[in-house]
Amino acid sequence: MTKKIKITSKVSEKDLIEHCLNLYHSGYDFTIILSFHAMACRWNFNKLKYYLILITEENEK
Protein backbone atom coordinates (compact mmCIF):
# COMPACT_ATOMS: atom_id res chain seq x y z
CA MET A 1 0.00 0.00 0.00
CA THR A 2 1.38 3.39 -0.94
CA LYS A 3 0.72 6.62 0.87
CA LYS A 4 0.40 9.96 -0.82
CA ILE A 5 2.48 12.75 0.64
CA LYS A 6 1.41 16.33 0.31
CA ILE A 7 4.22 18.87 0.31
CA THR A 8 3.30 22.41 1.32
CA SER A 9 5.28 25.60 1.69
CA LYS A 10 4.32 28.66 3.70
CA VAL A 11 7.45 30.62 2.81
CA SER A 12 7.04 33.75 0.71
CA GLU A 13 8.95 33.88 -2.57
CA LYS A 14 10.92 36.91 -1.35
CA ASP A 15 12.09 35.10 1.81
CA LEU A 16 12.89 31.98 -0.21
CA ILE A 17 15.05 33.89 -2.70
CA GLU A 18 16.89 35.74 0.08
CA HIS A 19 17.59 32.46 1.88
CA CYS A 20 18.76 30.77 -1.33
CA LEU A 21 21.01 33.75 -2.10
CA ASN A 22 22.57 33.47 1.37
CA LEU A 23 23.18 29.75 0.84
CA TYR A 24 24.66 30.39 -2.61
CA HIS A 25 27.02 33.08 -1.30
CA SER A 26 28.10 30.73 1.51
CA GLY A 27 28.94 28.02 -1.01
CA TYR A 28 26.06 25.69 -0.14
CA ASP A 29 23.71 23.97 -2.56
CA PHE A 30 20.38 25.80 -2.56
CA THR A 31 18.79 23.88 -5.43
CA ILE A 32 17.16 21.19 -3.26
CA ILE A 33 15.37 23.77 -1.11
CA LEU A 34 14.26 25.70 -4.18
CA SER A 35 13.09 22.53 -5.93
CA PHE A 36 10.98 21.37 -2.97
CA HIS A 37 9.38 24.80 -2.73
CA ALA A 38 8.69 24.70 -6.47
CA MET A 39 6.99 21.30 -6.13
CA ALA A 40 4.95 22.45 -3.15
CA CYS A 41 3.75 25.55 -4.97
CA ARG A 42 3.32 23.75 -8.29
CA TRP A 43 5.62 26.05 -10.20
CA ASN A 44 6.19 25.28 -13.84
CA PHE A 45 9.73 24.56 -15.00
CA ASN A 46 10.21 28.01 -16.56
CA LYS A 47 9.54 29.74 -13.24
CA LEU A 48 11.99 27.45 -11.43
CA LYS A 49 14.61 28.03 -14.13
CA TYR A 50 14.05 31.81 -13.89
CA TYR A 51 14.74 31.81 -10.15
CA LEU A 52 17.80 29.57 -10.54
CA ILE A 53 19.24 32.03 -13.07
CA LEU A 54 18.25 35.01 -10.94
CA ILE A 55 20.05 33.66 -7.88
CA THR A 56 23.23 32.62 -9.67
CA GLU A 57 23.49 35.83 -11.73
CA GLU A 58 22.97 37.97 -8.62
CA ASN A 59 26.36 36.77 -7.37
CA GLU A 60 28.11 37.94 -10.54
CA LYS A 61 27.03 41.57 -10.12
CSV table of C-alpha atoms in Angstrom, one decimal:
chain,number,residue,atom,x,y,z
A,1,MET,CA,0.0,0.0,0.0
A,2,THR,CA,1.4,3.4,-0.9
A,3,LYS,CA,0.7,6.6,0.9
A,4,LYS,CA,0.4,10.0,-0.8
A,5,ILE,CA,2.5,12.7,0.6
A,6,LYS,CA,1.4,16.3,0.3
A,7,ILE,CA,4.2,18.9,0.3
A,8,THR,CA,3.3,22.4,1.3
A,9,SER,CA,5.3,25.6,1.7
A,10,LYS,CA,4.3,28.7,3.7
A,11,VAL,CA,7.4,30.6,2.8
A,12,SER,CA,7.0,33.7,0.7
A,13,GLU,CA,9.0,33.9,-2.6
A,14,LYS,CA,10.9,36.9,-1.3
A,15,ASP,CA,12.1,35.1,1.8
A,16,LEU,CA,12.9,32.0,-0.2
A,17,ILE,CA,15.0,33.9,-2.7
A,18,GLU,CA,16.9,35.7,0.1
A,19,HIS,CA,17.6,32.5,1.9
A,20,CYS,CA,18.8,30.8,-1.3
A,21,LEU,CA,21.0,33.7,-2.1
A,22,ASN,CA,22.6,33.5,1.4
A,23,LEU,CA,23.2,29.8,0.8
A,24,TYR,CA,24.7,30.4,-2.6
A,25,HIS,CA,27.0,33.1,-1.3
A,26,SER,CA,28.1,30.7,1.5
A,27,GLY,CA,28.9,28.0,-1.0
A,28,TYR,CA,26.1,25.7,-0.1
A,29,ASP,CA,23.7,24.0,-2.6
A,30,PHE,CA,20.4,25.8,-2.6
A,31,THR,CA,18.8,23.9,-5.4
A,32,ILE,CA,17.2,21.2,-3.3
A,33,ILE,CA,15.4,23.8,-1.1
A,34,LEU,CA,14.3,25.7,-4.2
A,35,SER,CA,13.1,22.5,-5.9
A,36,PHE,CA,11.0,21.4,-3.0
A,37,HIS,CA,9.4,24.8,-2.7
A,38,ALA,CA,8.7,24.7,-6.5
A,39,MET,CA,7.0,21.3,-6.1
A,40,ALA,CA,4.9,22.4,-3.1
A,41,CYS,CA,3.8,25.6,-5.0
A,42,ARG,CA,3.3,23.8,-8.3
A,43,TRP,CA,5.6,26.0,-10.2
A,44,ASN,CA,6.2,25.3,-13.8
A,45,PHE,CA,9.7,24.6,-15.0
A,46,ASN,CA,10.2,28.0,-16.6
A,47,LYS,CA,9.5,29.7,-13.2
A,48,LEU,CA,12.0,27.5,-11.4
A,49,LYS,CA,14.6,28.0,-14.1
A,50,TYR,CA,14.1,31.8,-13.9
A,51,TYR,CA,14.7,31.8,-10.2
A,52,LEU,CA,17.8,29.6,-10.5
A,53,ILE,CA,19.2,32.0,-13.1
A,54,LEU,CA,18.3,35.0,-10.9
A,55,ILE,CA,20.0,33.7,-7.9
A,56,THR,CA,23.2,32.6,-9.7
A,57,GLU,CA,23.5,35.8,-11.7
A,58,GLU,CA,23.0,38.0,-8.6
A,59,ASN,CA,26.4,36.8,-7.4
A,60,GLU,CA,28.1,37.9,-10.5
A,61,LYS,CA,27.0,41.6,-10.1
